[in-house]
XYZ file of N, CA, C and O in Angstrom:
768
model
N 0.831 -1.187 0.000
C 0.000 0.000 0.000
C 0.870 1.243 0.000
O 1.965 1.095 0.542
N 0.579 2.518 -0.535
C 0.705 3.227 -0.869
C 0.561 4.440 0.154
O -0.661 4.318 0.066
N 0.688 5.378 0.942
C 0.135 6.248 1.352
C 0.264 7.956 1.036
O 1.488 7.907 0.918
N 0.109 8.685 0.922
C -0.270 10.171 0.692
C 0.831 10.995 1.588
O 1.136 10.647 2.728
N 1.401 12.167 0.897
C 2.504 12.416 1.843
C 1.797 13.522 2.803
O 2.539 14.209 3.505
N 0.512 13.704 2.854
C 0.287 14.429 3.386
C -1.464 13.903 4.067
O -2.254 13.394 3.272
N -1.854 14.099 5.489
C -3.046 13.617 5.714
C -4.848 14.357 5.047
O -6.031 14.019 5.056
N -4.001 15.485 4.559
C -5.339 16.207 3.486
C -5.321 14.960 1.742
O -6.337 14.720 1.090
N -4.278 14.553 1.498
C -4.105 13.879 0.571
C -4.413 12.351 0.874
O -4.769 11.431 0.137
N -4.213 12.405 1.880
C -4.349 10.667 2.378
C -6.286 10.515 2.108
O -6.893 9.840 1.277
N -6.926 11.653 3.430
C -8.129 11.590 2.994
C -8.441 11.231 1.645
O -8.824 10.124 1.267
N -8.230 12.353 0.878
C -8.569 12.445 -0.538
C -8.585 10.803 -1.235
O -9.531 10.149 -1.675
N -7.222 10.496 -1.130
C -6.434 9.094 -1.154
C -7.465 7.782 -0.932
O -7.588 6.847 -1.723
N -8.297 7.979 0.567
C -9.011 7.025 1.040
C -10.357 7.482 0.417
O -11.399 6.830 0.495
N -10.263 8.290 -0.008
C -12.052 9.052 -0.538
C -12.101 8.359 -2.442
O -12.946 8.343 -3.337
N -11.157 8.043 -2.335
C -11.023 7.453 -3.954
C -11.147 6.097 -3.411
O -12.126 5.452 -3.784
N -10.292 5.534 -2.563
C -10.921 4.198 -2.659
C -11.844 3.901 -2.765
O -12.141 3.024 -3.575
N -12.774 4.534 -1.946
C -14.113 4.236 -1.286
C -14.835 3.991 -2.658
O -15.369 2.918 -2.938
N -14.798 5.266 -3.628
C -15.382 5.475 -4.612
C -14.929 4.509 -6.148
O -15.265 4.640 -7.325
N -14.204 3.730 -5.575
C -13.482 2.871 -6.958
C -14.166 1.671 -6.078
O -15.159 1.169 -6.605
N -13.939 1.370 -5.350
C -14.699 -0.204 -4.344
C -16.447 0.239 -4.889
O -17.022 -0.610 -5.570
N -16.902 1.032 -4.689
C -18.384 1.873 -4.647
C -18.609 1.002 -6.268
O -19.035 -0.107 -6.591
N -17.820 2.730 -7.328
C -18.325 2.207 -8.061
C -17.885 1.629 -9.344
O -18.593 1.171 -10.241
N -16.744 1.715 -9.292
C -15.455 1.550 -10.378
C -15.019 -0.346 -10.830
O -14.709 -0.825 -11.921
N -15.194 -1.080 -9.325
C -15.232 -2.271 -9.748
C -16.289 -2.976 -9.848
O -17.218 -2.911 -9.043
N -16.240 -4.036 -11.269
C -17.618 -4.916 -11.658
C -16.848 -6.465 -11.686
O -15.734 -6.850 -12.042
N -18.032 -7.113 -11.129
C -17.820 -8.211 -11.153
C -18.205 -9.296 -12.352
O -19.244 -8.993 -12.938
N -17.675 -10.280 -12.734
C -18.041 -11.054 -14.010
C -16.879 -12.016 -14.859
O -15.843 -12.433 -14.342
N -17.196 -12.203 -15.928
C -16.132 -12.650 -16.729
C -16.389 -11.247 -17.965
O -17.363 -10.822 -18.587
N -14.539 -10.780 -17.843
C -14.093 -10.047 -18.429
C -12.568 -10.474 -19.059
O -11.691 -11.183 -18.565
N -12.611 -9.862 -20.151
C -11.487 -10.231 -21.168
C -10.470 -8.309 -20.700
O -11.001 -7.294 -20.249
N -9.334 -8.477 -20.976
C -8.425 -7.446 -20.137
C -7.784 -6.817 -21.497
O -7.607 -7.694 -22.342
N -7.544 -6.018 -21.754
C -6.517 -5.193 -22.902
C -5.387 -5.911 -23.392
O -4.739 -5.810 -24.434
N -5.291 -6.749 -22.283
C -3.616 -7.912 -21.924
C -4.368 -8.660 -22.859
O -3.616 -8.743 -23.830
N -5.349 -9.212 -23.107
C -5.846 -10.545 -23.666
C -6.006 -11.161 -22.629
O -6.347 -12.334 -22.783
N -5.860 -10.732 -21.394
C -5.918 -11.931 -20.039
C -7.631 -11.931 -19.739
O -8.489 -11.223 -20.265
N -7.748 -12.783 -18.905
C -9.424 -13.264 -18.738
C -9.062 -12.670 -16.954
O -7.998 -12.710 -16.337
N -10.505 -12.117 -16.496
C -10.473 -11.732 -15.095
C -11.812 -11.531 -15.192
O -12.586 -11.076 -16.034
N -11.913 -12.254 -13.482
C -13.259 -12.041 -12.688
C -13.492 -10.347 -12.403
O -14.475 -9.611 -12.480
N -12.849 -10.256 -12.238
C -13.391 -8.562 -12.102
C -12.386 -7.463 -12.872
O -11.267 -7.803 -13.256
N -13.005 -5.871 -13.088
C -12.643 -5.059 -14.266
C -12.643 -3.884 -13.247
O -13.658 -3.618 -12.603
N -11.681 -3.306 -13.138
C -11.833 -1.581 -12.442
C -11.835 -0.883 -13.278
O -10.767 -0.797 -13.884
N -13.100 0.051 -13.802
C -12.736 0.765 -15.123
C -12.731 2.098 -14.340
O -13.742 2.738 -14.050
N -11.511 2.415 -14.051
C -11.002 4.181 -13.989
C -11.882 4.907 -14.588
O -12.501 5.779 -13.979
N -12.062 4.660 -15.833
C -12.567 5.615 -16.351
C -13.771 6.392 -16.024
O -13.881 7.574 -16.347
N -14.854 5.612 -15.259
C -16.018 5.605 -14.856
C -15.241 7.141 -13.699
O -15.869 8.194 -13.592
N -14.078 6.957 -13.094
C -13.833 8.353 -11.984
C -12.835 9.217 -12.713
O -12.797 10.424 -12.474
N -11.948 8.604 -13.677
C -11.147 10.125 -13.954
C -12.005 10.790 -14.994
O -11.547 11.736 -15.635
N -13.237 10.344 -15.198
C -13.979 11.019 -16.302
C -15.173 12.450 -15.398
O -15.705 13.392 -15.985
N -15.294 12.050 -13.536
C -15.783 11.891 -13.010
C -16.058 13.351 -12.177
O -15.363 13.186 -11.175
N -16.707 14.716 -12.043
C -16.087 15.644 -11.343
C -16.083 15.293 -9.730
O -15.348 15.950 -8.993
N -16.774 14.422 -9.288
C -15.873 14.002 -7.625
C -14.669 13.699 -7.285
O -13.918 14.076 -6.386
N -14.540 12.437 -8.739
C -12.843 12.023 -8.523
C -12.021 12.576 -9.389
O -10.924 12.018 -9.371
N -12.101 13.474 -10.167
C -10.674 13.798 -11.333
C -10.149 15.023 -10.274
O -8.940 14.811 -10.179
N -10.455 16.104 -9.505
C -9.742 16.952 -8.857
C -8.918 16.006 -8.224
O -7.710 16.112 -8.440
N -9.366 14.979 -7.385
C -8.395 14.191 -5.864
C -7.191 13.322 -7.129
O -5.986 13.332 -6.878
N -7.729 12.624 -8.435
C -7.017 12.027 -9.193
C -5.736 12.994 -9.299
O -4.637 12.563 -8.950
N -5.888 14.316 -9.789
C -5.316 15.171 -10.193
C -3.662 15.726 -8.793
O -2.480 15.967 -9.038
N -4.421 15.715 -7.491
C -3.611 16.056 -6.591
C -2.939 14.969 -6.196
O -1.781 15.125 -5.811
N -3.729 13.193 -6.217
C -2.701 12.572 -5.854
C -2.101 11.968 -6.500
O -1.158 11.261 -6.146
N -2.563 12.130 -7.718
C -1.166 11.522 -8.743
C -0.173 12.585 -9.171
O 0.795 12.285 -9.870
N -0.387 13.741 -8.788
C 0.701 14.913 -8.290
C 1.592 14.668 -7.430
O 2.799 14.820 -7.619
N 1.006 14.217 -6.286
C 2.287 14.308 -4.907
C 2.486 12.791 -4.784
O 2.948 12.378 -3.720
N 2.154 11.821 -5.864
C 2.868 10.407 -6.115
C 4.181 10.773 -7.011
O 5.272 10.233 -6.830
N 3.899 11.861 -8.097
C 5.385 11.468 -8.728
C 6.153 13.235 -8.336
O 6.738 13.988 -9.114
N 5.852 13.416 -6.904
C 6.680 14.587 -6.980
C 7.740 15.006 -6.399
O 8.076 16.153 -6.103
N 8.389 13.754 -6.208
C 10.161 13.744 -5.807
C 10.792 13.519 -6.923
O 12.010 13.396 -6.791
N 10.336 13.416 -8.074
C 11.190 12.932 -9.298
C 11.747 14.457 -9.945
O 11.056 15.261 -10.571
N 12.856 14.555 -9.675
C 13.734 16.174 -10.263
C 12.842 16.149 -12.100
O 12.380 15.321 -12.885
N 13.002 17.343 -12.015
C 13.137 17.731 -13.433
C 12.208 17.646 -14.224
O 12.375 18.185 -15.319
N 10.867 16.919 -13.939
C 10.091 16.197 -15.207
C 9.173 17.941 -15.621
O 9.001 18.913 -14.885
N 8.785 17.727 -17.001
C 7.947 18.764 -17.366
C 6.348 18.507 -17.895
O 5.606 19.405 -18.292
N 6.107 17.511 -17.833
C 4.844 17.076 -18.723
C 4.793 15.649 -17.864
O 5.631 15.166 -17.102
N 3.700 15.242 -18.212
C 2.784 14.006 -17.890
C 1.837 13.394 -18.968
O 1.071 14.241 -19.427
N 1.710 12.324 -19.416
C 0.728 12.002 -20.419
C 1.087 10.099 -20.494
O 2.024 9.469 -20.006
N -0.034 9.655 -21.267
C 0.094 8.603 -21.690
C -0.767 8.253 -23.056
O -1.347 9.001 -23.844
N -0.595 6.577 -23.016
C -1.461 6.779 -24.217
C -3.139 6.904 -24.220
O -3.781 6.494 -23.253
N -3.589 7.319 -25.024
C -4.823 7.436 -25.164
C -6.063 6.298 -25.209
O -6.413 5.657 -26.200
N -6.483 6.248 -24.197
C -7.947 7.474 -24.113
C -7.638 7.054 -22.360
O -8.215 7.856 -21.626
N -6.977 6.141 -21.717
C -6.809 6.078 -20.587
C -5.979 7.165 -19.599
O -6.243 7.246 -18.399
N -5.203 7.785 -20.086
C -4.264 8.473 -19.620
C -4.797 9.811 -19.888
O -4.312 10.676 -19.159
N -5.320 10.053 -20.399
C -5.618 11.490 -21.090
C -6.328 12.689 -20.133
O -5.884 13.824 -19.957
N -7.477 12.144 -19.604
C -8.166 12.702 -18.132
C -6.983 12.911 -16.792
O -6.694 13.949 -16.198
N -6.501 11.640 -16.611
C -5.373 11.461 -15.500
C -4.303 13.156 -16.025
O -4.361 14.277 -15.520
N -3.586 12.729 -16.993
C -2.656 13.774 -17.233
C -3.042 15.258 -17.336
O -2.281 16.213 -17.181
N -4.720 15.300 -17.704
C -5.068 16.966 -17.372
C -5.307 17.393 -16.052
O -4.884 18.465 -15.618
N -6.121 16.407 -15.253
C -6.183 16.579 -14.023
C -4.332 16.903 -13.183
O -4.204 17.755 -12.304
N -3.418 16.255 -13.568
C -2.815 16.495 -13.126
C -1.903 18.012 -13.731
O -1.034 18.348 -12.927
N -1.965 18.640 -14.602
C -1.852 19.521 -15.359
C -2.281 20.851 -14.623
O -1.629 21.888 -14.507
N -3.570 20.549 -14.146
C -4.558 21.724 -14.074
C -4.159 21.693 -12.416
O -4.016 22.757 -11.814
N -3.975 20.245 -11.661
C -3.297 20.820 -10.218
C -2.400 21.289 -10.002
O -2.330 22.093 -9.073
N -1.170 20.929 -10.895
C -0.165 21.573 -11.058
C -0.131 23.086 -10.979
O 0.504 23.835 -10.237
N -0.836 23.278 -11.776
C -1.024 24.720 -12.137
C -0.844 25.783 -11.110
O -0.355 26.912 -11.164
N -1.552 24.865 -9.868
C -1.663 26.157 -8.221
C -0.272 25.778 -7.705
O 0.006 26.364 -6.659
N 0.664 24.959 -8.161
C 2.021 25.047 -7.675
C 3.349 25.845 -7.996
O 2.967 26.815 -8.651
N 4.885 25.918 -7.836
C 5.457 26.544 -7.904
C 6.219 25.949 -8.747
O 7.423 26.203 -8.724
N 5.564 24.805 -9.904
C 6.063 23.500 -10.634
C 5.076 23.321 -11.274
O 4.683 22.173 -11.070
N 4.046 24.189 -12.392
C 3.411 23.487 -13.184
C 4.194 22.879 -14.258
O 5.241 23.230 -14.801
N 3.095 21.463 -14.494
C 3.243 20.619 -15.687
C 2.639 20.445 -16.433
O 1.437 20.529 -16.181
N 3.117 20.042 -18.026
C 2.296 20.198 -19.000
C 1.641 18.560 -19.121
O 1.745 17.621 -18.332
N 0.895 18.663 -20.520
C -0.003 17.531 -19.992
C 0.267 17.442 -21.857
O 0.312 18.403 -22.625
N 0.416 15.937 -22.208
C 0.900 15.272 -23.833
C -0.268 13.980 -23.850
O -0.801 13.465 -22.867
N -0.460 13.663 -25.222
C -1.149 12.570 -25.222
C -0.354 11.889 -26.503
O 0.139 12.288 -27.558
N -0.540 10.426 -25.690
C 0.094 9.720 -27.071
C -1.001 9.080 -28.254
O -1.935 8.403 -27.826
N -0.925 9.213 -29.144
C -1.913 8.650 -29.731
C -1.350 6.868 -30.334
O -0.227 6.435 -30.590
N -2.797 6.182 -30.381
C -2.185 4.577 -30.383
C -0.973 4.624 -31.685
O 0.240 4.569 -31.483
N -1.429 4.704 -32.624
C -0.835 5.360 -33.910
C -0.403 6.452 -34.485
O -1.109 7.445 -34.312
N 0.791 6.604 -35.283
C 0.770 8.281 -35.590
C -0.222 8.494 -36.487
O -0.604 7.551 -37.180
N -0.850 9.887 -36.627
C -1.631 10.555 -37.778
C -1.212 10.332 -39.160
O -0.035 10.394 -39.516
N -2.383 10.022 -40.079
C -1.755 9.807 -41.218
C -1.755 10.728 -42.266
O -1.414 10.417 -43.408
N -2.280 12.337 -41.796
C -2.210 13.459 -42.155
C -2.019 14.478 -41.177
O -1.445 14.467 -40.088
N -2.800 15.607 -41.989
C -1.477 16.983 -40.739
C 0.059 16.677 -40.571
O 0.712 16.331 -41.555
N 0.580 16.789 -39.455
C 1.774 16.685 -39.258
C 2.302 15.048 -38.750
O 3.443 14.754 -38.395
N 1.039 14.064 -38.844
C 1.696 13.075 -38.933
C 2.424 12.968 -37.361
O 3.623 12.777 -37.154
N 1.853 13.062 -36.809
C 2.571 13.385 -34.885
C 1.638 11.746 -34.018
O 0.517 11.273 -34.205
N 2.738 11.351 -33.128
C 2.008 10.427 -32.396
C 1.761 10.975 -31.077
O 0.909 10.515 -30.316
N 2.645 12.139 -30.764
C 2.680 12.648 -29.751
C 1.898 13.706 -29.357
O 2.708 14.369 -28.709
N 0.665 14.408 -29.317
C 0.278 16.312 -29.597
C 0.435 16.840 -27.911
O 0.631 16.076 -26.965
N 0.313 18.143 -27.838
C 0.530 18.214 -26.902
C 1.703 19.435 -26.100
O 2.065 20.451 -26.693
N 2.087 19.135 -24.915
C 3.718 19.577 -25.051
C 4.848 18.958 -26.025
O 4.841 17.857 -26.577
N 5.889 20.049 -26.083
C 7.181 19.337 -26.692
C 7.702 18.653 -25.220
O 7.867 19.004 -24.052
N 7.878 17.184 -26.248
C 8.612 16.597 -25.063
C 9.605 16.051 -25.460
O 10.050 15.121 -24.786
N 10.415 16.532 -26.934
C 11.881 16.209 -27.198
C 12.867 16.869 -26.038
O 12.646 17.940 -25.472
N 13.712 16.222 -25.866
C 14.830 16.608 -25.021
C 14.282 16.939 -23.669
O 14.904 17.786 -23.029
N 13.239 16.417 -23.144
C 12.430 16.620 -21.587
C 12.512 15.472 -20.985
O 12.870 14.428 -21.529
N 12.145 15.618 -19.690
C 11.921 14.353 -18.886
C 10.594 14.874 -18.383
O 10.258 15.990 -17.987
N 9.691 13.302 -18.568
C 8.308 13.130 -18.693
C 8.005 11.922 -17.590
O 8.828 11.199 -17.030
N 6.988 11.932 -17.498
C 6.549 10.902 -16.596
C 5.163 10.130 -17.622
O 4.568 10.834 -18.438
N 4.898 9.059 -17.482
C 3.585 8.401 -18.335
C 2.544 7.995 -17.064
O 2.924 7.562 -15.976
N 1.455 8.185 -17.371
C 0.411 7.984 -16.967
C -0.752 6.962 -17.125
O -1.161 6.750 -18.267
N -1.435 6.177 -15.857
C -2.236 5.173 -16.615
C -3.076 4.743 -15.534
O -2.761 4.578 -14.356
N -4.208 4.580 -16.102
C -5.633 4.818 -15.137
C -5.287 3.322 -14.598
O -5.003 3.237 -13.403
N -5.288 2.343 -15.246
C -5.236 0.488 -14.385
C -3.812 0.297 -15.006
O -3.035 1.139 -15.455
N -3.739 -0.603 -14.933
C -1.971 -1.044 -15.590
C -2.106 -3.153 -15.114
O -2.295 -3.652 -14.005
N -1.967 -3.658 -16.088
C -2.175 -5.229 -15.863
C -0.945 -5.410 -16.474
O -0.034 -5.653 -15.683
N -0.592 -5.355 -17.878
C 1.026 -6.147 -18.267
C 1.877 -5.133 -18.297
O 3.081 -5.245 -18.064
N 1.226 -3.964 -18.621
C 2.361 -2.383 -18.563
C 2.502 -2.186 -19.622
O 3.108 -1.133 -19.822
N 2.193 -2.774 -20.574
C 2.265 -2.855 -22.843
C 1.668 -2.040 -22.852
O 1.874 -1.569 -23.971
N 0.807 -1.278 -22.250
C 0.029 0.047 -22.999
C 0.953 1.413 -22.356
O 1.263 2.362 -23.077
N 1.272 1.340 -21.095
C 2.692 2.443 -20.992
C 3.820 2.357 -21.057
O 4.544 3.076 -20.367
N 4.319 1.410 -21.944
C 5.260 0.822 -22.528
C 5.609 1.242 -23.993
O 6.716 1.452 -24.488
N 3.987 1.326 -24.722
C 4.208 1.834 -26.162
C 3.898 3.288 -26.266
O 3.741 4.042 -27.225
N 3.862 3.432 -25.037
C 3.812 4.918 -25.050
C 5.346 5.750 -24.647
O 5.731 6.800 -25.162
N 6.046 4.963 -23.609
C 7.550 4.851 -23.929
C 8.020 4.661 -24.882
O 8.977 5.425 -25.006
N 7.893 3.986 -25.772
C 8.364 3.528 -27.313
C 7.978 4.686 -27.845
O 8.908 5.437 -28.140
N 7.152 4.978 -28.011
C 6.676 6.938 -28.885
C 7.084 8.245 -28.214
O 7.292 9.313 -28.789
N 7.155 8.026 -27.077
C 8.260 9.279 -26.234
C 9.552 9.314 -26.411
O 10.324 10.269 -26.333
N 9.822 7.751 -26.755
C 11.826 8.197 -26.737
C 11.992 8.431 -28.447
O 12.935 9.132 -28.815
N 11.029 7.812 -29.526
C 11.070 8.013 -30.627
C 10.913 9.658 -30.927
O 11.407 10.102 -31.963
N 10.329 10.402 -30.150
C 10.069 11.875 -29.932
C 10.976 12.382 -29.126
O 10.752 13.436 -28.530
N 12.486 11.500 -28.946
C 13.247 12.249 -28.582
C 13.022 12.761 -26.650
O 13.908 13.394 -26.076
N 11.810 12.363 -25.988
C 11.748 12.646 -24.410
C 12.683 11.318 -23.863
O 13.075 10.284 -24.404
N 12.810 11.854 -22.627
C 13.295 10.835 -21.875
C 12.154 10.623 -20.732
O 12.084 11.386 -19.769
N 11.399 9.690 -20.886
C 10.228 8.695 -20.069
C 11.108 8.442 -18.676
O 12.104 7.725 -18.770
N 10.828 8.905 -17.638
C 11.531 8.362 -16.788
C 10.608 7.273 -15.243
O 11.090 6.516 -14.400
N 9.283 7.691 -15.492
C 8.697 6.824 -14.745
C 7.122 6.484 -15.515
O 6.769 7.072 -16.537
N 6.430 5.622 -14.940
C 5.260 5.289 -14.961
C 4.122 4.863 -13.281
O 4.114 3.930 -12.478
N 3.348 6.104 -13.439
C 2.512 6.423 -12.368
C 1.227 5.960 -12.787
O 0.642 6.367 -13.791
N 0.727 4.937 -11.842
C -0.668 4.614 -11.784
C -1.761 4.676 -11.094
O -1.403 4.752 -9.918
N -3.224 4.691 -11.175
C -3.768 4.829 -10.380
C -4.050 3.567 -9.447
O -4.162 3.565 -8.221
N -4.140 2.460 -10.360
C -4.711 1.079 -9.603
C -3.944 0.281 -10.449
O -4.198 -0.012 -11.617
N -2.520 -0.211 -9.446
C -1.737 -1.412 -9.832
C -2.268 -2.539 -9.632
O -2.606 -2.726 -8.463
N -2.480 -3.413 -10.389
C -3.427 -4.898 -10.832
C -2.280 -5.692 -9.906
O -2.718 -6.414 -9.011
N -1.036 -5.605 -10.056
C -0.097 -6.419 -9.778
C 0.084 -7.949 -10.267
O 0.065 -8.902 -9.488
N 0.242 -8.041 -11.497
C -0.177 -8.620 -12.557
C 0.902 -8.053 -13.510
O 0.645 -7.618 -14.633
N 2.276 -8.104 -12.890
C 3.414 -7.880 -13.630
C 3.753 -6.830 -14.593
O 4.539 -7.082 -15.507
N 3.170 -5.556 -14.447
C 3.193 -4.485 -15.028
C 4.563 -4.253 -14.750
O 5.483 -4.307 -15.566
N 4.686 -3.815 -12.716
C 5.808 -3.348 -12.615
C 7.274 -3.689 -12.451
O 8.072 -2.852 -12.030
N 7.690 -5.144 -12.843
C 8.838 -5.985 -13.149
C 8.580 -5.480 -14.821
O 9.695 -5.102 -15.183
N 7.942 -5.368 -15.586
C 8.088 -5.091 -17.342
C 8.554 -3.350 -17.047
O 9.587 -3.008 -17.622
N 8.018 -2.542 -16.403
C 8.045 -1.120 -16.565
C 9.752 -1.110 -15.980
O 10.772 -0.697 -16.531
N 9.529 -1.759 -14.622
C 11.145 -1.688 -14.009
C 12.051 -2.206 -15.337
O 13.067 -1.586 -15.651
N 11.718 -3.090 -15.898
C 13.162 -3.548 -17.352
C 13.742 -2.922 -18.082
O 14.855 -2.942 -18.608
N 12.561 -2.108 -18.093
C 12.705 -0.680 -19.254
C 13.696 0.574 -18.799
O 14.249 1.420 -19.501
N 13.716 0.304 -16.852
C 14.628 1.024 -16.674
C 14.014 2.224 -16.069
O 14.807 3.140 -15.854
N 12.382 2.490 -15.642
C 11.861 3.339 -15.548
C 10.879 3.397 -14.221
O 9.930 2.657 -13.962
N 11.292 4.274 -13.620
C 10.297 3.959 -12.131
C 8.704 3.644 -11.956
O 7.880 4.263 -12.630
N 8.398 2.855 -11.210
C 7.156 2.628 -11.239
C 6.526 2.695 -9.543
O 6.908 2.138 -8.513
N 5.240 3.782 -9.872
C 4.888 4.244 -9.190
C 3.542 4.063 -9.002
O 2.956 4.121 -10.083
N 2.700 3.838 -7.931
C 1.382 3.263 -7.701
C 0.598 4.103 -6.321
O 0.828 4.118 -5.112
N -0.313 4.693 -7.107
C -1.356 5.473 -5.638
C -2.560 4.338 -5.073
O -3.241 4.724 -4.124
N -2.813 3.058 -5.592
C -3.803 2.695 -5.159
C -3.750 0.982 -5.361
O -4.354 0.793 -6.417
N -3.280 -0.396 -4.799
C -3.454 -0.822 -5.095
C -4.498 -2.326 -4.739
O -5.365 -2.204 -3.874
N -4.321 -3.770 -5.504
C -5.507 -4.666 -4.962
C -5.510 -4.540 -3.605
O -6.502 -3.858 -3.348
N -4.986 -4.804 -2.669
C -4.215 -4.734 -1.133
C -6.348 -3.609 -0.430
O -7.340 -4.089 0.119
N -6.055 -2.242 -0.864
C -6.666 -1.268 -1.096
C -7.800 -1.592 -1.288
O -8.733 -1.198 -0.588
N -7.929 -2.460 -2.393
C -9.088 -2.571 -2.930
C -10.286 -3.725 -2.618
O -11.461 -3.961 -2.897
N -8.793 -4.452 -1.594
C -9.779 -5.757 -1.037
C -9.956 -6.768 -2.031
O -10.886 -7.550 -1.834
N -9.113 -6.950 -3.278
C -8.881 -7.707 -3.934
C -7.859 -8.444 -4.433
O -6.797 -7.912 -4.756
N -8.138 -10.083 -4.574
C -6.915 -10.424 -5.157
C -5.988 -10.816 -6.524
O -6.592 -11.155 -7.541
N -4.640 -10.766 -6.522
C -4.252 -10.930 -8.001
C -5.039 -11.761 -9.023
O -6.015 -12.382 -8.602
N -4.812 -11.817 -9.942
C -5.892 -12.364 -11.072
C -4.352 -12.824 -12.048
O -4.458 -13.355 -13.153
């Protein structure tokens, strides 16, 4: 488990659980992004889409990656990361360290400028990637693969709800910190 470096954040912290246990996890047979099969599905999206949970998303996936020197932007790939990285963008903003907020797209454009990245410039930056669940880590992984091809240097991957389900032994290979505000432990659930 994870905790909040601060007890206004911790609340916040425990006020998301509540609300991902509430209403974020479903029970069933579900097929996973991984191709993996699981009894149950936390779809983030249902809260970073959410105005109760995208402010608290926003502050504590702020003060999860905010010992890391230097970074300028936050983003991942799309459509999961995209809410996460504005929320955290827009908290930023009331600090003495705003960050910009990038989205990767699955593919590059096959007109306009042909960009996989829009967003901030994140050639020659250090970035952090973003990701609402995380099960094998292949989806902020190919979003590493399109950040260093754009010339950033990816230096961690921050999540909201680590599956623990080997994301973060693949993200660690890559060489890149991996960071978790919420996980099964939290959620009263077990690995899959």
């Amino acid at each position: 488990m994870t905790a909040a470096s601060t007890a206004e954040l911790e609340i916040d912290r425990q006020n998301l659980i509540a609300l991902i246990k509430a209403e974020a996890v479903f029970h069933g047979d579900f097929t996973l992004s991984s191709g993996k099969k699981a009894s149950y599905y936390v779809d983030m999206r249902k809260l970073t889409l959410d105005h109760r949970a995208a402010p608290a998303i926003g502050r504590i996936m702020l003060d999860l990656i905010r010992d890391i020197d230097g970074i300028v932007a936050v983003g991942g790939l799309t459509l999961g990361a995209d809410p996460i990285a504005n929320a955290v963008m827009h908290e930023s903003a009331r600090t003495d360290a705003p960050l910009d907020a990038f989205v990767v797209r699955k593919e590059p454009k096959d007109h306009g400028r042909g960009r996989q990245v829009e967003g901030a410039d994140v050639s020659g930056k250090r970035v952090v990637v973003v990701e609402d669940t995380s099960t094998t880590g292949q989806s902020a992984l190919k979003a590493v693969e399109a950040l260093r091809r754009e010339g950033a240097e990816p230096v961690a991957v921050a999540v909201i709800v680590d599956r623990k389900t080997g994301a973060q032994a693949a993200v660690e290979a890559e060489g890149l910190q991996w960071l978790a505000a919420v996980d099964l432990d939290d959620l009263g659930l077990a690995p899959q």
